[in-house]
Amino acid sequence: MRVVVLTGAGISAESGVPTFRDADGLWEGHRVEDVATPEAYAAQPAVVHRFYDARRAALAGVEPNPAHRALARLEEHLGDDLLVVTQNIDDLHERAGSTRVLHMHGELLSALCRACEGRVRWAGDLGDFPDCPSCGVSALRPDVVWFGEIPYQMDRIQEALERADLFVSIGTSGAVYPAAGFVQYASGHGVRTLELNLQPSEVSRLFHEARQGLAGELVPVWVEEVLAGG
Ligand code: APR
């Protein structure tokens, strides 16, 4: 069975990573949409760097939860037949043991050089405007996809959705496209669809089945069902 899983901020919530659109979704009075844009970066690079530097530093204090671990367990069984597409920029899927993960909105632990367009693994701050290790120019930005930019790896994701037997969306509000459109794309290709989310998302009605609850509880149960052949 080929499975594509889409994850959003809700899967990392029980690890202590704040979501974007729940009650605590503000950062120092900024809406995420006001910080996560190329325009915000052009106008106030230090503010934008501070936002991402804080999120990168916070990774040290969080751990994967049972939902991340259950998906890693599923990959042990399905191998290449499982693809995890995440909108999250944290590294909790990888730390749980998943290896087939596409970060469609980029990664906190990567920096992108605007001068040489190279990528470099980056665990420290960018707010002090360090030089790019490849070209020496001080032009590193977070390797994340901002509003108005094109998500990464869309061709691979579409191809995987077309070939899947099952599409499962976990912990995402369905407010941000193109990810919010994956359910329609999948069902248009005859793929069964399942949503696992704390509350009905903006696109819940488009799924064949939607279950409500904590990801840390729903995902291990669903993975056990798959492993039992259900
Ligand atoms: N278990 C399951 N679902 C949860 C949990 C939990 N413990 N906690 C919260 N949720 C659900 C919320 O009900 C909400 O529907 O997760 C969803 C999180 O939604 P958002 O905060 O909008 O996060 P996400 O959908 O990942 O955002 C998409 O928006 O700002 C951009 O680029 C950013 O990737 C992000 C994108």
PDB file of C-alpha atoms and ligand atoms in Angstrom:
ATOM      1  CA  MET A   1       0.000   0.000   0.000  1.00  0.00           C
ATOM      2  CA  ARG A   2       1.373   3.404  -0.991  1.00  0.00           C
ATOM      3  CA  VAL A   3       0.721   6.152   1.530  1.00  0.00           C
ATOM      4  CA  VAL A   4       1.351   9.885   1.412  1.00  0.00           C
ATOM      5  CA  VAL A   5       1.117  11.664   4.759  1.00  0.00           C
ATOM      6  CA  LEU A   6       0.864  15.450   5.022  1.00  0.00           C
ATOM      7  CA  THR A   7       1.742  16.923   8.389  1.00  0.00           C
ATOM      8  CA  GLY A   8       1.252  20.406   9.822  1.00  0.00           C
ATOM      9  CA  ALA A   9       1.949  22.264  13.019  1.00  0.00           C
ATOM     10  CA  GLY A  10      -0.607  20.186  14.954  1.00  0.00           C
ATOM     11  CA  ILE A  11       1.625  17.098  14.884  1.00  0.00           C
ATOM     12  CA  SER A  12       4.342  18.976  16.766  1.00  0.00           C
ATOM     13  CA  ALA A  13       1.990  20.746  19.192  1.00  0.00           C
ATOM     14  CA  GLU A  14       2.230  18.025  21.849  1.00  0.00           C
ATOM     15  CA  SER A  15       6.027  18.323  21.627  1.00  0.00           C
ATOM     16  CA  GLY A  16       5.670  21.962  22.700  1.00  0.00           C
ATOM     17  CA  VAL A  17       6.120  23.647  19.318  1.00  0.00           C
ATOM     18  CA  PRO A  18       3.450  26.355  19.026  1.00  0.00           C
ATOM     19  CA  THR A  19       1.005  26.144  16.099  1.00  0.00           C
ATOM     20  CA  PHE A  20       0.336  29.162  13.889  1.00  0.00           C
ATOM     21  CA  ARG A  21      -3.398  29.668  14.030  1.00  0.00           C
ATOM     22  CA  ASP A  22      -4.389  28.521  17.509  1.00  0.00           C
ATOM     23  CA  ALA A  23      -4.839  30.917  20.442  1.00  0.00           C
ATOM     24  CA  ASP A  24      -1.127  31.445  21.071  1.00  0.00           C
ATOM     25  CA  GLY A  25      -0.327  31.960  17.397  1.00  0.00           C
ATOM     26  CA  LEU A  26       1.073  35.474  17.763  1.00  0.00           C
ATOM     27  CA  TRP A  27       4.724  36.345  18.095  1.00  0.00           C
ATOM     28  CA  GLU A  28       5.545  39.633  19.843  1.00  0.00           C
ATOM     29  CA  GLY A  29       2.386  41.109  18.371  1.00  0.00           C
ATOM     30  CA  HIS A  30       3.214  40.078  14.795  1.00  0.00           C
ATOM     31  CA  ARG A  31       0.923  37.850  12.816  1.00  0.00           C
ATOM     32  CA  VAL A  32       2.936  35.049  11.216  1.00  0.00           C
ATOM     33  CA  GLU A  33       1.842  36.333   7.829  1.00  0.00           C
ATOM     34  CA  ASP A  34       3.522  39.653   8.632  1.00  0.00           C
ATOM     35  CA  VAL A  35       6.858  38.083   9.507  1.00  0.00           C
ATOM     36  CA  ALA A  36       6.978  35.276   6.975  1.00  0.00           C
ATOM     37  CA  THR A  37       7.080  37.242   3.731  1.00  0.00           C
ATOM     38  CA  PRO A  38       9.848  38.410   1.397  1.00  0.00           C
ATOM     39  CA  GLU A  39       8.542  41.958   1.910  1.00  0.00           C
ATOM     40  CA  ALA A  40       8.939  41.716   5.688  1.00  0.00           C
ATOM     41  CA  TYR A  41      12.468  40.411   5.214  1.00  0.00           C
ATOM     42  CA  ALA A  42      13.355  43.232   2.823  1.00  0.00           C
ATOM     43  CA  ALA A  43      11.945  45.855   5.217  1.00  0.00           C
ATOM     44  CA  GLN A  44      13.089  44.446   8.567  1.00  0.00           C
ATOM     45  CA  PRO A  45      15.596  41.622   8.145  1.00  0.00           C
ATOM     46  CA  ALA A  46      16.685  41.741  11.790  1.00  0.00           C
ATOM     47  CA  VAL A  47      13.106  41.241  13.021  1.00  0.00           C
ATOM     48  CA  VAL A  48      12.549  38.320  10.680  1.00  0.00           C
ATOM     49  CA  HIS A  49      15.888  36.755  11.656  1.00  0.00           C
ATOM     50  CA  ARG A  50      15.009  37.129  15.329  1.00  0.00           C
ATOM     51  CA  PHE A  51      11.724  35.286  14.759  1.00  0.00           C
ATOM     52  CA  TYR A  52      13.434  32.330  13.074  1.00  0.00           C
ATOM     53  CA  ASP A  53      16.488  32.390  15.355  1.00  0.00           C
ATOM     54  CA  ALA A  54      14.131  31.997  18.334  1.00  0.00           C
ATOM     55  CA  ARG A  55      12.314  29.115  16.692  1.00  0.00           C
ATOM     56  CA  ARG A  56      15.597  27.418  15.742  1.00  0.00           C
ATOM     57  CA  ALA A  57      16.951  27.790  19.271  1.00  0.00           C
ATOM     58  CA  ALA A  58      13.710  26.372  20.683  1.00  0.00           C
ATOM     59  CA  LEU A  59      14.251  23.089  18.820  1.00  0.00           C
ATOM     60  CA  ALA A  60      16.854  22.154  21.410  1.00  0.00           C
ATOM     61  CA  GLY A  61      14.142  22.009  24.074  1.00  0.00           C
ATOM     62  CA  VAL A  62      11.600  19.806  22.280  1.00  0.00           C
ATOM     63  CA  GLU A  63      11.401  16.097  21.484  1.00  0.00           C
ATOM     64  CA  PRO A  64       9.394  14.028  19.000  1.00  0.00           C
ATOM     65  CA  ASN A  65       6.072  12.760  20.372  1.00  0.00           C
ATOM     66  CA  PRO A  66       4.203   9.465  19.815  1.00  0.00           C
ATOM     67  CA  ALA A  67       2.728  10.755  16.531  1.00  0.00           C
ATOM     68  CA  HIS A  68       6.172  11.368  14.976  1.00  0.00           C
ATOM     69  CA  ARG A  69       7.396   8.030  16.304  1.00  0.00           C
ATOM     70  CA  ALA A  70       4.390   6.150  14.912  1.00  0.00           C
ATOM     71  CA  LEU A  71       5.106   7.549  11.422  1.00  0.00           C
ATOM     72  CA  ALA A  72       8.739   6.425  11.730  1.00  0.00           C
ATOM     73  CA  ARG A  73       7.486   2.964  12.705  1.00  0.00           C
ATOM     74  CA  LEU A  74       5.217   2.956   9.652  1.00  0.00           C
ATOM     75  CA  GLU A  75       8.188   3.805   7.427  1.00  0.00           C
ATOM     76  CA  GLU A  76      10.066   0.790   8.814  1.00  0.00           C
ATOM     77  CA  HIS A  77       7.284  -1.359   7.391  1.00  0.00           C
ATOM     78  CA  LEU A  78       6.368   0.487   4.201  1.00  0.00           C
ATOM     79  CA  GLY A  79       9.804   1.757   3.175  1.00  0.00           C
ATOM     80  CA  ASP A  80       9.583   3.685  -0.096  1.00  0.00           C
ATOM     81  CA  ASP A  81       5.828   3.230  -0.119  1.00  0.00           C
ATOM     82  CA  LEU A  82       5.513   5.890   2.572  1.00  0.00           C
ATOM     83  CA  LEU A  83       6.263   9.537   1.907  1.00  0.00           C
ATOM     84  CA  VAL A  84       5.883  12.134   4.642  1.00  0.00           C
ATOM     85  CA  VAL A  85       5.319  15.622   3.254  1.00  0.00           C
ATOM     86  CA  THR A  86       5.580  18.153   6.037  1.00  0.00           C
ATOM     87  CA  GLN A  87       4.742  21.824   6.175  1.00  0.00           C
ATOM     88  CA  ASN A  88       6.728  21.971   9.394  1.00  0.00           C
ATOM     89  CA  ILE A  89      10.168  23.494   9.491  1.00  0.00           C
ATOM     90  CA  ASP A  90      11.169  21.644  12.673  1.00  0.00           C
ATOM     91  CA  ASP A  91      13.239  18.444  12.536  1.00  0.00           C
ATOM     92  CA  LEU A  92      11.019  16.243  14.712  1.00  0.00           C
ATOM     93  CA  HIS A  93      10.145  13.718  11.989  1.00  0.00           C
ATOM     94  CA  GLU A  94      13.833  13.083  11.341  1.00  0.00           C
ATOM     95  CA  ARG A  95      14.641  12.893  15.051  1.00  0.00           C
ATOM     96  CA  ALA A  96      11.896  10.271  15.443  1.00  0.00           C
ATOM     97  CA  GLY A  97      13.591   8.192  12.746  1.00  0.00           C
ATOM     98  CA  SER A  98      11.735   9.082   9.531  1.00  0.00           C
ATOM     99  CA  THR A  99      14.023   9.361   6.510  1.00  0.00           C
ATOM    100  CA  ARG A 100      11.586   9.841   3.631  1.00  0.00           C
ATOM    101  CA  VAL A 101      10.485  13.360   4.506  1.00  0.00           C
ATOM    102  CA  LEU A 102       9.920  16.311   2.176  1.00  0.00           C
ATOM    103  CA  HIS A 103       9.940  19.721   3.826  1.00  0.00           C
ATOM    104  CA  MET A 104       7.706  21.615   1.434  1.00  0.00           C
ATOM    105  CA  HIS A 105       8.040  24.843   3.484  1.00  0.00           C
ATOM    106  CA  GLY A 106      11.766  24.447   4.098  1.00  0.00           C
ATOM    107  CA  GLU A 107      13.745  23.777   7.257  1.00  0.00           C
ATOM    108  CA  LEU A 108      14.893  25.822  10.243  1.00  0.00           C
ATOM    109  CA  LEU A 109      18.203  23.962  10.288  1.00  0.00           C
ATOM    110  CA  SER A 110      19.115  25.068   6.781  1.00  0.00           C
ATOM    111  CA  ALA A 111      20.198  28.469   5.476  1.00  0.00           C
ATOM    112  CA  LEU A 112      19.976  29.683   1.915  1.00  0.00           C
ATOM    113  CA  CYS A 113      22.499  32.121   0.461  1.00  0.00           C
ATOM    114  CA  ARG A 114      20.913  34.878  -1.604  1.00  0.00           C
ATOM    115  CA  ALA A 115      24.287  35.532  -3.273  1.00  0.00           C
ATOM    116  CA  CYS A 116      25.422  32.079  -4.431  1.00  0.00           C
ATOM    117  CA  GLU A 117      22.064  30.281  -3.948  1.00  0.00           C
ATOM    118  CA  GLY A 118      23.848  27.539  -2.013  1.00  0.00           C
ATOM    119  CA  ARG A 119      22.324  25.778   1.000  1.00  0.00           C
ATOM    120  CA  VAL A 120      24.126  25.084   4.238  1.00  0.00           C
ATOM    121  CA  ARG A 121      23.094  23.217   7.395  1.00  0.00           C
ATOM    122  CA  TRP A 122      22.685  25.913  10.038  1.00  0.00           C
ATOM    123  CA  ALA A 123      22.109  25.406  13.764  1.00  0.00           C
ATOM    124  CA  GLY A 124      23.056  28.860  15.057  1.00  0.00           C
ATOM    125  CA  ASP A 125      21.653  32.348  14.614  1.00  0.00           C
ATOM    126  CA  LEU A 126      21.367  34.314  11.379  1.00  0.00           C
ATOM    127  CA  GLY A 127      20.477  37.613  13.055  1.00  0.00           C
ATOM    128  CA  ASP A 128      24.132  38.583  13.308  1.00  0.00           C
ATOM    129  CA  PHE A 129      24.307  38.398   9.485  1.00  0.00           C
ATOM    130  CA  PRO A 130      27.106  35.803   9.216  1.00  0.00           C
ATOM    131  CA  ASP A 131      29.016  35.219   5.971  1.00  0.00           C
ATOM    132  CA  CYS A 132      28.048  32.345   3.723  1.00  0.00           C
ATOM    133  CA  PRO A 133      30.592  29.531   4.216  1.00  0.00           C
ATOM    134  CA  SER A 134      30.589  28.878   0.454  1.00  0.00           C
ATOM    135  CA  CYS A 135      30.930  32.322  -1.119  1.00  0.00           C
ATOM    136  CA  GLY A 136      31.861  34.550   1.817  1.00  0.00           C
ATOM    137  CA  VAL A 137      29.073  37.061   1.239  1.00  0.00           C
ATOM    138  CA  SER A 138      26.813  38.074   4.151  1.00  0.00           C
ATOM    139  CA  ALA A 139      23.586  37.049   2.435  1.00  0.00           C
ATOM    140  CA  LEU A 140      22.197  34.080   4.351  1.00  0.00           C
ATOM    141  CA  ARG A 141      18.437  33.879   4.862  1.00  0.00           C
ATOM    142  CA  PRO A 142      16.363  31.161   6.539  1.00  0.00           C
ATOM    143  CA  ASP A 143      15.767  28.305   4.085  1.00  0.00           C
ATOM    144  CA  VAL A 144      12.034  28.536   4.569  1.00  0.00           C
ATOM    145  CA  VAL A 145       9.230  29.207   2.121  1.00  0.00           C
ATOM    146  CA  TRP A 146       7.521  32.505   2.823  1.00  0.00           C
ATOM    147  CA  PHE A 147       4.041  33.604   1.812  1.00  0.00           C
ATOM    148  CA  GLY A 148       4.190  34.439  -1.885  1.00  0.00           C
ATOM    149  CA  GLU A 149       7.025  31.968  -2.544  1.00  0.00           C
ATOM    150  CA  ILE A 150       6.647  28.597  -4.208  1.00  0.00           C
ATOM    151  CA  PRO A 151       6.788  25.529  -1.928  1.00  0.00           C
ATOM    152  CA  TYR A 152       9.598  23.073  -2.523  1.00  0.00           C
ATOM    153  CA  GLN A 153       9.360  19.739  -4.337  1.00  0.00           C
ATOM    154  CA  MET A 154       5.849  20.216  -5.710  1.00  0.00           C
ATOM    155  CA  ASP A 155       6.530  17.942  -8.704  1.00  0.00           C
ATOM    156  CA  ARG A 156       7.589  15.046  -6.494  1.00  0.00           C
ATOM    157  CA  ILE A 157       4.640  15.600  -4.178  1.00  0.00           C
ATOM    158  CA  GLN A 158       2.093  15.640  -6.986  1.00  0.00           C
ATOM    159  CA  GLU A 159       3.593  12.513  -8.489  1.00  0.00           C
ATOM    160  CA  ALA A 160       3.437  10.714  -5.129  1.00  0.00           C
ATOM    161  CA  LEU A 161      -0.185  11.806  -4.620  1.00  0.00           C
ATOM    162  CA  GLU A 162      -1.148  10.505  -8.049  1.00  0.00           C
ATOM    163  CA  ARG A 163       0.345   7.087  -7.303  1.00  0.00           C
ATOM    164  CA  ALA A 164      -0.892   6.744  -3.717  1.00  0.00           C
ATOM    165  CA  ASP A 165      -3.553   4.412  -2.359  1.00  0.00           C
ATOM    166  CA  LEU A 166      -4.109   6.532   0.723  1.00  0.00           C
ATOM    167  CA  PHE A 167      -3.561  10.207   1.603  1.00  0.00           C
ATOM    168  CA  VAL A 168      -3.561  11.134   5.283  1.00  0.00           C
ATOM    169  CA  SER A 169      -3.507  14.724   6.549  1.00  0.00           C
ATOM    170  CA  ILE A 170      -2.385  15.227  10.156  1.00  0.00           C
ATOM    171  CA  GLY A 171      -2.514  18.382  12.283  1.00  0.00           C
ATOM    172  CA  THR A 172      -3.045  21.043   9.662  1.00  0.00           C
ATOM    173  CA  SER A 173      -5.748  23.694   9.510  1.00  0.00           C
ATOM    174  CA  GLY A 174      -6.210  23.562   5.736  1.00  0.00           C
ATOM    175  CA  ALA A 175      -5.780  27.341   5.578  1.00  0.00           C
ATOM    176  CA  VAL A 176      -2.667  27.474   3.410  1.00  0.00           C
ATOM    177  CA  TYR A 177      -2.436  26.375  -0.220  1.00  0.00           C
ATOM    178  CA  PRO A 178      -1.158  24.418  -2.060  1.00  0.00           C
ATOM    179  CA  ALA A 179      -1.089  21.897   0.836  1.00  0.00           C
ATOM    180  CA  ALA A 180      -4.770  22.517   1.583  1.00  0.00           C
ATOM    181  CA  GLY A 181      -5.546  21.397  -1.970  1.00  0.00           C
ATOM    182  CA  PHE A 182      -3.819  18.014  -1.712  1.00  0.00           C
ATOM    183  CA  VAL A 183      -7.014  16.298  -0.533  1.00  0.00           C
ATOM    184  CA  GLN A 184      -8.880  17.299  -3.682  1.00  0.00           C
ATOM    185  CA  TYR A 185      -5.911  16.454  -5.877  1.00  0.00           C
ATOM    186  CA  ALA A 186      -5.634  13.016  -4.288  1.00  0.00           C
ATOM    187  CA  SER A 187      -9.318  12.141  -4.407  1.00  0.00           C
ATOM    188  CA  GLY A 188      -9.415  13.372  -8.006  1.00  0.00           C
ATOM    189  CA  HIS A 189      -6.889  10.615  -8.703  1.00  0.00           C
ATOM    190  CA  GLY A 190      -8.953   7.951  -6.961  1.00  0.00           C
ATOM    191  CA  VAL A 191      -6.949   8.027  -3.731  1.00  0.00           C
ATOM    192  CA  ARG A 192      -8.702   7.382  -0.406  1.00  0.00           C
ATOM    193  CA  THR A 193      -8.315  10.292   2.042  1.00  0.00           C
ATOM    194  CA  LEU A 194      -8.239  10.488   5.832  1.00  0.00           C
ATOM    195  CA  GLU A 195      -7.862  13.510   8.122  1.00  0.00           C
ATOM    196  CA  LEU A 196      -6.527  13.300  11.691  1.00  0.00           C
ATOM    197  CA  ASN A 197      -6.845  16.666  13.448  1.00  0.00           C
ATOM    198  CA  LEU A 198      -7.771  18.143  16.800  1.00  0.00           C
ATOM    199  CA  GLN A 199     -10.826  19.824  15.324  1.00  0.00           C
ATOM    200  CA  PRO A 200     -12.473  19.865  11.900  1.00  0.00           C
ATOM    201  CA  SER A 201     -10.159  21.740   9.533  1.00  0.00           C
ATOM    202  CA  GLU A 202     -11.260  24.139   6.826  1.00  0.00           C
ATOM    203  CA  VAL A 203     -11.270  21.250   4.340  1.00  0.00           C
ATOM    204  CA  SER A 204     -12.509  18.359   6.527  1.00  0.00           C
ATOM    205  CA  ARG A 205     -15.622  17.785   4.477  1.00  0.00           C
ATOM    206  CA  LEU A 206     -13.470  16.932   1.440  1.00  0.00           C
ATOM    207  CA  PHE A 207     -12.000  13.828   3.111  1.00  0.00           C
ATOM    208  CA  HIS A 208     -13.561  10.386   2.921  1.00  0.00           C
ATOM    209  CA  GLU A 209     -13.040  10.112   6.678  1.00  0.00           C
ATOM    210  CA  ALA A 210     -12.090  12.645   9.368  1.00  0.00           C
ATOM    211  CA  ARG A 211     -11.180  11.757  12.944  1.00  0.00           C
ATOM    212  CA  GLN A 212     -10.868  14.357  15.705  1.00  0.00           C
ATOM    213  CA  GLY A 213      -8.439  14.165  18.611  1.00  0.00           C
ATOM    214  CA  LEU A 214      -4.826  14.575  19.641  1.00  0.00           C
ATOM    215  CA  ALA A 215      -2.270  13.540  17.033  1.00  0.00           C
ATOM    216  CA  GLY A 216      -0.296  11.764  19.765  1.00  0.00           C
ATOM    217  CA  GLU A 217      -3.270   9.466  20.261  1.00  0.00           C
ATOM    218  CA  LEU A 218      -4.870   9.237  16.800  1.00  0.00           C
ATOM    219  CA  VAL A 219      -1.708   8.618  14.767  1.00  0.00           C
ATOM    220  CA  PRO A 220      -0.431   5.569  16.713  1.00  0.00           C
ATOM    221  CA  VAL A 221      -3.925   4.033  16.543  1.00  0.00           C
ATOM    222  CA  TRP A 222      -4.143   4.597  12.782  1.00  0.00           C
ATOM    223  CA  VAL A 223      -0.617   3.215  12.231  1.00  0.00           C
ATOM    224  CA  GLU A 224      -1.519   0.072  14.188  1.00  0.00           C
ATOM    225  CA  GLU A 225      -4.582  -0.321  11.947  1.00  0.00           C
ATOM    226  CA  VAL A 226      -2.406  -0.102   8.819  1.00  0.00           C
ATOM    227  CA  LEU A 227       0.142  -2.532  10.213  1.00  0.00           C
ATOM    228  CA  ALA A 228      -2.648  -4.964  11.095  1.00  0.00           C
ATOM    229  CA  GLY A 229      -3.844  -4.715   7.492  1.00  0.00           C
ATOM    230  CA  GLY A 230      -7.002  -2.776   8.366  1.00  0.00           C
TER     231      GLY A 230
HETATM  232  N1  APR B   1      -3.181  17.109  17.530  1.00  0.00           N
HETATM  233  C1  APR B   1      -3.776  17.252  16.320  1.00  0.00           C
HETATM  234  N2  APR B   1      -4.064  18.428  15.768  1.00  0.00           N
HETATM  235  C2  APR B   1      -3.758  19.543  16.456  1.00  0.00           C
HETATM  236  C3  APR B   1      -3.142  19.489  17.730  1.00  0.00           C
HETATM  237  C4  APR B   1      -2.861  18.207  18.273  1.00  0.00           C
HETATM  238  N3  APR B   1      -2.279  18.044  19.469  1.00  0.00           N
HETATM  239  N4  APR B   1      -2.973  20.771  18.169  1.00  0.00           N
HETATM  240  C5  APR B   1      -3.447  21.566  17.211  1.00  0.00           C
HETATM  241  N5  APR B   1      -3.930  20.842  16.175  1.00  0.00           N
HETATM  242  C6  APR B   1      -4.520  21.305  14.930  1.00  0.00           C
HETATM  243  C7  APR B   1      -5.304  22.593  15.051  1.00  0.00           C
HETATM  244  O1  APR B   1      -6.653  22.318  15.368  1.00  0.00           O
HETATM  245  C8  APR B   1      -5.146  23.203  13.649  1.00  0.00           C
HETATM  246  O2  APR B   1      -6.210  22.773  12.809  1.00  0.00           O
HETATM  247  O3  APR B   1      -3.458  21.587  14.045  1.00  0.00           O
HETATM  248  C9  APR B   1      -3.834  22.619  13.153  1.00  0.00           C
HETATM  249  C10 APR B   1      -2.686  23.622  13.086  1.00  0.00           C
HETATM  250  O4  APR B   1      -2.998  24.585  12.136  1.00  0.00           O
HETATM  251  P1  APR B   1      -2.022  25.803  11.810  1.00  0.00           P
HETATM  252  O5  APR B   1      -1.577  26.460  13.059  1.00  0.00           O
HETATM  253  O6  APR B   1      -2.717  26.640  10.797  1.00  0.00           O
HETATM  254  O7  APR B   1      -0.720  25.097  11.168  1.00  0.00           O
HETATM  255  P2  APR B   1      -0.503  24.565   9.695  1.00  0.00           P
HETATM  256  O8  APR B   1      -1.763  24.046   9.109  1.00  0.00           O
HETATM  257  O9  APR B   1       0.673  23.663   9.743  1.00  0.00           O
HETATM  258  O10 APR B   1      -0.083  25.889   8.930  1.00  0.00           O
HETATM  259  C11 APR B   1       0.239  25.815   7.578  1.00  0.00           C
HETATM  260  O11 APR B   1       0.924  28.106   7.524  1.00  0.00           O
HETATM  261  O12 APR B   1       2.016  29.885   8.546  1.00  0.00           O
HETATM  262  C12 APR B   1       2.100  28.895   7.608  1.00  0.00           C
HETATM  263  O13 APR B   1       4.057  28.047   6.678  1.00  0.00           O
HETATM  264  C13 APR B   1       3.265  27.976   7.840  1.00  0.00           C
HETATM  265  O14 APR B   1       3.452  25.622   7.428  1.00  0.00           O
HETATM  266  C14 APR B   1       2.629  26.624   7.992  1.00  0.00           C
HETATM  267  C15 APR B   1       1.330  26.779   7.226  1.00  0.00           C
END
